[in-house]
Short mmCIF file of C-alpha atoms in Angstrom, two decimals:
data_model
loop_
_atom_site.label_atom_id
_atom_site.label_comp_id
_atom_site.label_asym_id
_atom_site.label_seq_id
_atom_site.Cartn_x
_atom_site.Cartn_y
_atom_site.Cartn_z
CA MET A 62 207.16 -132.29 27.41
CA SER A 63 209.34 -129.47 26.06
CA ASN A 64 206.66 -126.86 26.90
CA GLN A 65 206.45 -127.88 30.55
CA ASP A 66 207.78 -125.79 33.41
CA PRO A 67 211.39 -126.94 34.08
CA VAL A 68 210.58 -128.21 37.58
CA MET A 69 207.57 -130.12 36.28
CA ARG A 70 209.63 -131.51 33.40
CA ARG A 71 212.25 -132.85 35.81
CA SER A 72 209.57 -134.41 37.98
CA THR A 73 207.95 -135.98 34.90
CA LEU A 74 211.23 -137.54 33.77
CA ARG A 75 211.96 -138.97 37.21
CA ALA A 76 208.46 -140.44 37.41
CA ALA A 77 208.84 -141.85 33.90
CA ALA A 78 212.15 -143.50 34.82
CA LEU A 79 210.58 -145.14 37.89
CA ARG A 80 207.64 -146.36 35.82
CA VAL A 81 209.82 -147.78 33.04
CA ALA A 82 212.18 -149.46 35.52
CA ASP A 83 209.48 -151.06 37.65
CA ASP A 84 206.75 -151.75 35.09
CA VAL A 85 208.72 -152.50 31.91
CA LEU A 86 212.34 -153.42 32.62
CA PHE A 87 212.35 -155.36 35.88
CA PRO A 88 209.43 -157.70 35.05
CA ALA A 89 211.32 -158.74 31.89
CA ALA A 90 214.84 -158.77 33.36
CA ALA A 91 214.98 -162.53 33.92
CA GLU A 92 213.86 -163.21 30.33
CA VAL A 93 216.38 -160.70 28.96
CA ASP A 94 219.07 -162.49 30.96
CA ARG A 95 217.91 -165.91 29.72
CA THR A 96 217.72 -164.98 26.04
CA GLY A 97 220.58 -162.49 25.91
CA VAL A 98 218.40 -160.07 23.94
CA VAL A 99 216.87 -156.73 24.93
CA PRO A 100 213.45 -156.49 23.22
CA PRO A 101 212.93 -153.50 20.89
CA SER A 102 209.99 -152.46 23.08
CA HIS A 103 212.47 -151.51 25.83
CA TRP A 104 214.22 -149.00 23.56
CA ARG A 105 210.84 -147.60 22.47
CA ALA A 106 209.73 -147.21 26.07
CA LEU A 107 212.90 -145.25 26.91
CA ALA A 108 212.46 -143.00 23.86
CA ASP A 109 208.74 -142.45 24.45
CA ALA A 110 209.52 -141.38 28.02
CA GLY A 111 212.06 -138.81 26.80
CA LEU A 112 214.94 -140.56 28.54
CA TYR A 113 217.47 -140.55 25.68
CA GLY A 114 218.06 -136.81 26.02
CA ILE A 115 218.44 -136.43 29.78
CA ALA A 116 222.11 -135.38 29.52
CA ALA A 117 221.45 -132.65 26.95
CA PRO A 118 221.31 -128.97 28.01
CA VAL A 119 218.21 -126.91 27.29
CA GLU A 120 219.84 -125.12 24.34
CA ALA A 121 220.49 -128.54 22.75
CA GLY A 122 216.87 -129.61 23.11
CA GLY A 123 217.32 -131.38 26.45
CA PRO A 124 215.57 -130.92 29.79
CA GLY A 125 218.50 -129.14 31.46
CA LEU A 126 218.70 -131.55 34.39
CA GLU A 127 221.15 -131.05 37.21
CA PHE A 128 223.94 -133.64 37.24
CA GLY A 129 222.50 -135.31 40.35
CA GLU A 130 219.13 -135.64 38.64
CA VAL A 131 220.78 -137.39 35.70
CA THR A 132 222.63 -139.85 37.94
CA GLU A 133 219.46 -140.61 39.88
CA ILE A 134 217.63 -141.54 36.68
CA LEU A 135 220.56 -143.74 35.64
CA GLU A 136 220.43 -145.54 39.01
CA VAL A 137 216.71 -146.09 38.72
CA LEU A 138 216.97 -147.66 35.27
CA VAL A 139 219.91 -149.87 36.29
CA SER A 140 217.67 -151.18 39.07
CA GLY A 141 215.23 -152.29 36.38
CA CYS A 142 217.52 -154.15 33.97
CA LEU A 143 221.31 -153.92 33.91
CA SER A 144 221.66 -155.02 30.28
CA THR A 145 219.19 -152.43 29.02
CA ALA A 146 220.47 -149.61 31.20
CA PHE A 147 224.17 -150.26 30.58
CA THR A 148 223.67 -150.23 26.81
CA TRP A 149 221.50 -147.09 27.02
CA LEU A 150 223.98 -145.39 29.36
CA GLN A 151 226.64 -145.25 26.63
CA HIS A 152 224.28 -143.12 24.53
CA HIS A 153 224.59 -140.12 26.83
CA GLY A 154 228.31 -139.73 26.23
CA VAL A 155 227.53 -139.17 22.55
CA VAL A 156 224.75 -136.69 23.35
CA ILE A 157 227.19 -134.73 25.53
CA SER A 158 229.85 -134.78 22.78
CA LEU A 159 227.40 -133.51 20.17
CA SER A 160 226.07 -130.76 22.43
CA ARG A 161 229.62 -129.46 22.97
CA THR A 162 231.17 -130.04 19.55
CA ALA A 163 232.86 -127.36 17.47
CA ASN A 164 231.63 -129.21 14.34
CA PRO A 165 228.28 -127.48 13.61
CA SER A 166 227.40 -129.67 10.63
CA LEU A 167 227.73 -132.84 12.68
CA ARG A 168 225.75 -131.30 15.52
CA ASP A 169 222.97 -130.19 13.18
CA GLU A 170 222.82 -133.64 11.61
CA LEU A 171 222.84 -135.81 14.71
CA LEU A 172 222.03 -133.95 17.92
CA GLU A 173 218.24 -133.77 17.65
CA PRO A 174 217.73 -137.42 16.61
CA THR A 175 220.03 -138.64 19.40
CA VAL A 176 218.28 -136.48 22.01
CA SER A 177 214.90 -137.85 20.89
CA GLY A 178 216.16 -141.43 20.73
CA ARG A 179 215.40 -141.84 17.03
CA LEU A 180 219.10 -142.65 16.68
CA ARG A 181 220.77 -144.80 19.34
CA ALA A 182 224.48 -144.39 20.02
CA GLY A 183 227.37 -146.26 21.60
CA VAL A 184 231.01 -145.50 22.39
CA ALA A 185 234.43 -147.05 21.88
CA TYR A 186 236.96 -144.93 23.77
CA ALA A 187 238.81 -147.46 25.93
CA GLY A 188 241.43 -147.87 23.20
CA VAL A 189 242.99 -144.51 24.07
CA VAL A 190 243.27 -145.06 27.85
CA PRO A 191 246.43 -147.23 28.09
CA THR A 192 249.93 -146.21 27.01
CA PRO A 193 250.80 -147.21 24.39
CA PRO A 194 247.25 -146.76 23.09
CA ARG A 195 245.25 -149.60 21.58
CA MET A 196 243.63 -147.26 19.03
CA THR A 197 245.61 -144.75 16.95
CA ALA A 198 244.76 -142.09 14.37
CA THR A 199 247.06 -141.13 11.51
CA ARG A 200 246.48 -137.87 9.64
CA THR A 201 245.59 -137.87 5.93
CA ASP A 202 244.82 -135.00 3.53
CA ASP A 203 241.11 -134.89 4.40
CA GLY A 204 240.76 -136.87 7.61
CA TRP A 205 242.24 -139.74 9.56
CA ILE A 206 243.01 -143.42 9.43
CA PHE A 207 241.99 -145.24 12.62
CA SER A 208 243.70 -148.53 13.48
CA GLY A 209 243.75 -150.69 16.57
CA HIS A 210 241.59 -152.49 19.07
CA ALA A 211 238.58 -151.51 21.18
CA PRO A 212 238.17 -154.35 23.72
CA PHE A 213 234.62 -153.77 24.99
CA VAL A 214 231.95 -152.07 22.87
CA SER A 215 228.33 -152.51 23.94
CA GLY A 216 225.19 -152.29 21.83
CA TRP A 217 226.64 -153.90 18.70
CA GLY A 218 223.76 -154.49 16.30
CA VAL A 219 221.57 -152.21 18.43
CA VAL A 220 223.14 -148.75 18.10
CA ASP A 221 222.93 -146.64 14.96
CA LEU A 222 225.99 -144.51 15.74
CA LEU A 223 229.37 -145.28 17.25
CA GLN A 224 231.72 -142.72 18.74
CA ILE A 225 235.28 -144.02 18.34
CA SER A 226 238.26 -142.36 20.02
CA ALA A 227 241.88 -142.75 18.93
CA ARG A 228 245.22 -141.12 19.73
CA ASP A 229 246.95 -139.05 17.08
CA THR A 230 250.23 -140.80 16.25
CA ALA A 231 251.95 -137.42 15.79
CA THR A 232 250.71 -135.40 18.81
CA ASP A 233 249.03 -137.89 21.18
CA ASP A 234 245.86 -135.77 21.02
CA VAL A 235 242.62 -137.72 21.32
CA ILE A 236 240.48 -137.65 18.16
CA ALA A 237 236.84 -138.67 18.54
CA ALA A 238 234.61 -139.38 15.55
CA ILE A 239 230.96 -140.38 15.29
CA LEU A 240 230.23 -142.87 12.52
CA PRO A 241 226.99 -144.55 11.40
CA THR A 242 227.40 -148.23 12.19
CA ALA A 243 225.71 -149.14 8.90
CA ASP A 244 228.58 -147.46 7.06
CA LEU A 245 231.41 -149.17 8.89
CA SER A 246 233.47 -151.02 6.34
CA THR A 247 235.08 -154.42 6.45
CA ASP A 248 237.99 -152.59 8.10
CA VAL A 249 236.05 -153.06 11.37
CA ARG A 250 235.67 -156.65 12.64
CA ALA A 251 233.55 -157.49 15.67
CA SER A 252 234.06 -160.54 17.89
CA PRO A 253 231.41 -161.37 20.54
CA VAL A 254 232.60 -161.15 24.15
CA GLU A 255 229.77 -163.29 25.63
CA PRO A 256 229.92 -162.23 29.31
CA THR A 257 228.36 -164.44 31.98
CA ALA A 258 226.25 -161.50 33.17
CA ALA A 259 224.51 -158.76 31.20
CA ALA A 260 225.01 -160.73 27.99
CA ALA A 261 222.16 -158.78 26.40
CA THR A 262 224.41 -155.70 26.29
CA ALA A 263 225.58 -157.16 22.94
CA THR A 264 229.19 -156.44 23.87
CA VAL A 265 231.89 -157.10 21.29
CA SER A 266 235.60 -156.61 20.81
CA LEU A 267 236.38 -154.45 17.77
CA GLN A 268 239.46 -154.86 15.60
CA VAL A 269 239.94 -151.77 13.45
CA GLY A 270 242.34 -151.83 10.52
CA GLY A 271 242.79 -148.80 8.30
CA LEU A 272 239.36 -147.24 8.88
CA ALA A 273 239.03 -143.99 6.90
CA VAL A 274 237.45 -141.22 9.01
CA PRO A 275 236.69 -137.94 7.20
CA ASP A 276 237.08 -134.64 9.06
CA ALA A 277 233.32 -134.12 8.74
CA ARG A 278 232.73 -136.97 11.22
CA VAL A 279 235.15 -135.70 13.89
CA VAL A 280 233.25 -134.51 16.96
CA SER A 281 236.22 -133.42 19.09
CA ARG A 282 239.98 -133.14 19.35
CA VAL A 283 241.53 -132.64 22.80
CA THR A 284 244.90 -133.09 24.41
CA LEU A 285 245.51 -136.31 26.31
CA ASP A 286 245.51 -134.36 29.58
CA GLU A 287 242.14 -132.83 28.73
CA PHE A 288 240.78 -136.27 27.85
CA PHE A 289 241.73 -137.73 31.22
CA ALA A 290 240.44 -134.65 33.06
CA ASN A 291 237.06 -135.18 31.39
CA GLN A 292 237.00 -138.85 32.37
CA ASN A 293 235.85 -138.00 35.89
CA VAL A 294 232.35 -137.44 34.53
CA GLY A 295 232.40 -140.87 32.90
CA VAL A 296 233.62 -142.52 36.11
CA ARG A 297 230.76 -140.90 38.02
CA LEU A 298 228.17 -141.96 35.46
CA ASN A 299 229.57 -145.50 35.56
CA GLY A 300 229.35 -145.22 39.33
CA THR A 301 225.57 -145.33 39.08
CA LEU A 302 225.75 -149.07 38.34
CA PRO A 303 226.43 -150.21 41.94
CA PHE A 304 223.72 -147.94 43.32
CA GLY A 305 221.19 -149.27 40.84
CA LEU A 306 221.90 -152.80 42.00
CA VAL A 307 221.61 -151.71 45.65
CA ARG A 308 218.22 -150.14 44.88
CA ARG A 309 216.88 -153.43 43.52
CA CYS A 310 218.42 -155.60 46.23
CA THR A 311 217.01 -153.46 49.02
CA ALA A 312 213.55 -153.51 47.44
CA LEU A 313 213.71 -157.32 47.30
CA LEU A 314 215.02 -157.50 50.88
CA ASP A 315 211.94 -155.54 51.98
CA VAL A 316 209.75 -158.13 50.24
CA ALA A 317 211.72 -160.90 51.94
CA GLY A 318 210.94 -159.46 55.39
CA GLN A 319 214.43 -158.03 55.91
CA ALA A 320 213.48 -154.35 56.25
CA PRO A 321 216.19 -153.47 58.84
CA ALA A 322 218.92 -154.82 56.53
CA ALA A 323 217.44 -152.98 53.58
CA ARG A 324 217.31 -149.75 55.56
CA ARG A 325 220.96 -150.02 56.64
CA LEU A 326 222.09 -150.73 53.07
CA ARG A 327 220.18 -147.67 51.86
CA GLU A 328 221.89 -145.57 54.53
CA ARG A 329 225.27 -146.88 53.43
CA ALA A 330 224.36 -146.11 49.82
CA ASP A 331 223.43 -142.53 50.72
CA GLU A 332 226.79 -142.09 52.46
CA ALA A 333 228.70 -143.63 49.54
CA ARG A 334 226.85 -141.47 47.02
CA VAL A 335 227.75 -138.27 48.89
CA THR A 336 231.40 -139.35 48.98
CA LEU A 337 231.38 -140.11 45.27
CA ASP A 338 229.79 -136.77 44.37
CA SER A 339 232.19 -134.80 46.56
CA ALA A 340 235.19 -136.40 44.81
CA MET A 341 234.31 -135.21 41.30
CA ASN A 342 237.35 -132.92 41.14
CA ASP A 343 239.82 -135.47 42.52
CA ALA A 344 240.45 -138.43 40.22
CA ALA A 345 242.15 -140.57 42.88
CA ALA A 346 239.43 -139.95 45.46
CA LEU A 347 236.76 -140.57 42.83
CA LEU A 348 238.17 -144.00 41.96
CA ALA A 349 238.40 -144.86 45.65
CA ALA A 350 234.75 -143.91 46.14
CA ARG A 351 233.80 -145.91 43.04
CA ALA A 352 235.57 -148.94 44.52
CA ASP A 353 233.67 -148.50 47.78
CA ALA A 354 230.39 -148.35 45.88
CA ALA A 355 231.20 -151.58 44.03
CA ARG A 356 231.97 -153.30 47.31
CA LEU A 357 228.67 -152.05 48.73
CA ALA A 358 226.80 -153.53 45.76
CA LEU A 359 228.39 -156.89 46.43
CA ASP A 360 227.40 -156.64 50.12
CA ALA A 361 223.82 -155.85 49.12
CA VAL A 362 223.46 -158.79 46.76
CA ALA A 363 225.16 -161.13 49.25
CA ALA A 364 222.59 -160.07 51.85
CA LEU A 365 219.81 -160.83 49.37
CA VAL A 366 221.22 -164.26 48.54
CA ALA A 367 221.50 -165.07 52.24
CA ALA A 368 217.93 -163.92 52.82
CA ARG A 369 216.59 -165.99 49.93
CA GLY A 370 218.51 -169.11 50.92
CA GLY A 371 218.46 -172.14 48.65
CA GLU A 372 216.10 -170.58 46.11
CA ALA A 373 218.86 -168.05 45.31
CA LEU A 374 220.80 -170.89 43.67
CA ARG A 375 218.12 -171.40 41.03
CA ARG A 376 219.01 -169.95 37.63
CA SER A 377 215.62 -168.23 37.30
CA ASN A 378 215.87 -166.47 40.67
CA ASP A 379 216.39 -162.70 40.80
CA ALA A 380 219.02 -163.05 43.54
CA GLU A 381 221.10 -165.43 41.41
CA ARG A 382 220.99 -163.08 38.43
CA LEU A 383 221.80 -160.02 40.54
CA PHE A 384 224.77 -161.85 42.08
CA ARG A 385 226.21 -162.43 38.61
CA GLU A 386 225.48 -158.83 37.68
CA ALA A 387 227.45 -157.67 40.73
CA SER A 388 230.52 -159.32 39.18
CA PHE A 389 229.85 -157.40 35.95
CA ILE A 390 229.70 -154.15 37.94
CA LEU A 391 233.04 -154.95 39.60
CA VAL A 392 234.84 -154.89 36.24
CA ALA A 393 232.68 -152.68 33.97
CA ALA A 394 234.72 -149.71 32.68
CA SER A 395 237.48 -150.70 35.09
CA ARG A 396 241.04 -149.37 35.09
CA PRO A 397 244.23 -150.73 36.64
CA GLU A 398 243.94 -148.28 39.54
CA LEU A 399 240.36 -149.33 40.26
CA LYS A 400 241.25 -153.02 40.03
CA ASP A 401 244.04 -152.55 42.58
CA LEU A 402 241.74 -150.64 44.92
CA LEU A 403 239.11 -153.37 44.78
CA VAL A 404 241.63 -156.16 45.32
CA ARG A 405 242.95 -154.38 48.42
CA ARG A 406 239.45 -153.75 49.76
CA PHE A 407 238.45 -157.39 49.44
CA ALA A 408 241.77 -158.60 50.85
CA ASP A 409 241.69 -156.33 53.91
CA ALA A 410 239.97 -157.37 57.13
CA PRO A 411 236.31 -156.28 57.20
CA ASP A 412 235.26 -153.27 59.24
CA PRO A 413 234.00 -154.66 62.61
CA ARG A 414 231.09 -152.26 62.50
#
């Protein structure tokens, strides 16, 4: 694929994402939900399609996609299987970190295998968001000691690499390190979270006590202000989750003979997506748009449940599963500001239109 014309390469990746979502992920989504396990064949299908490196620039071995092309592919794969796509989504944050790092040895070691999907990666950065932080880093002669708590880490037992972020106890800078999960010592203890939806994300809570992190594994060091400024990209990537659910619900509404409802929901999704994209430089507006997208996802799945009627109450029904997944999307990667926005939106009187 790397020798293709850039336009053709982008078209190939989009087509591959649609094929994987509709032919591989969605047909197995109910079984993944039932068993709580993503089959290894899903990860192979994503790697074979070249979808692990979509966030990498050309100079890092990636396809050089525009940001909107990346978010579209994320939406498409979420529409196939939330558990698979949510776990895979975390990988791209690590690819971006490696492509931008000032640590050339780490980049040379890990960038190519993460872009190809030979190594799968996850992230644990939520510990630095609150003040005081849940995860701290204390300087040593040749590295850092990480200690604290990372409440939600997905892909445990699936990913080969974990990017952990912590706040420097002396400066409040954010230190991010990429560690092979096989090398994590007994200083890291994982407790299953067992969510009621997307359980196959293999999400755990990590307790970190005195984890030694050598300088050679540090991928970045930024000020706290820089860290939060960069979080807008993460909020937008996370914002693909509601649109992926809307994509699947509208497709199923078409099958259920509710084409006018599906069309209106797609129109609302287009409007919400434009609002979200236009707010990329305004954190407050971005969170508000993300809240609106989450509410739209809940509207879409409620319409599907209503259209399906009593069969939507059966555990094996797609509408029942998607309704539970909408609750996951309401709280995934949430922050206090986003929670407050959502509570107000659901408490307010509905728009009469």
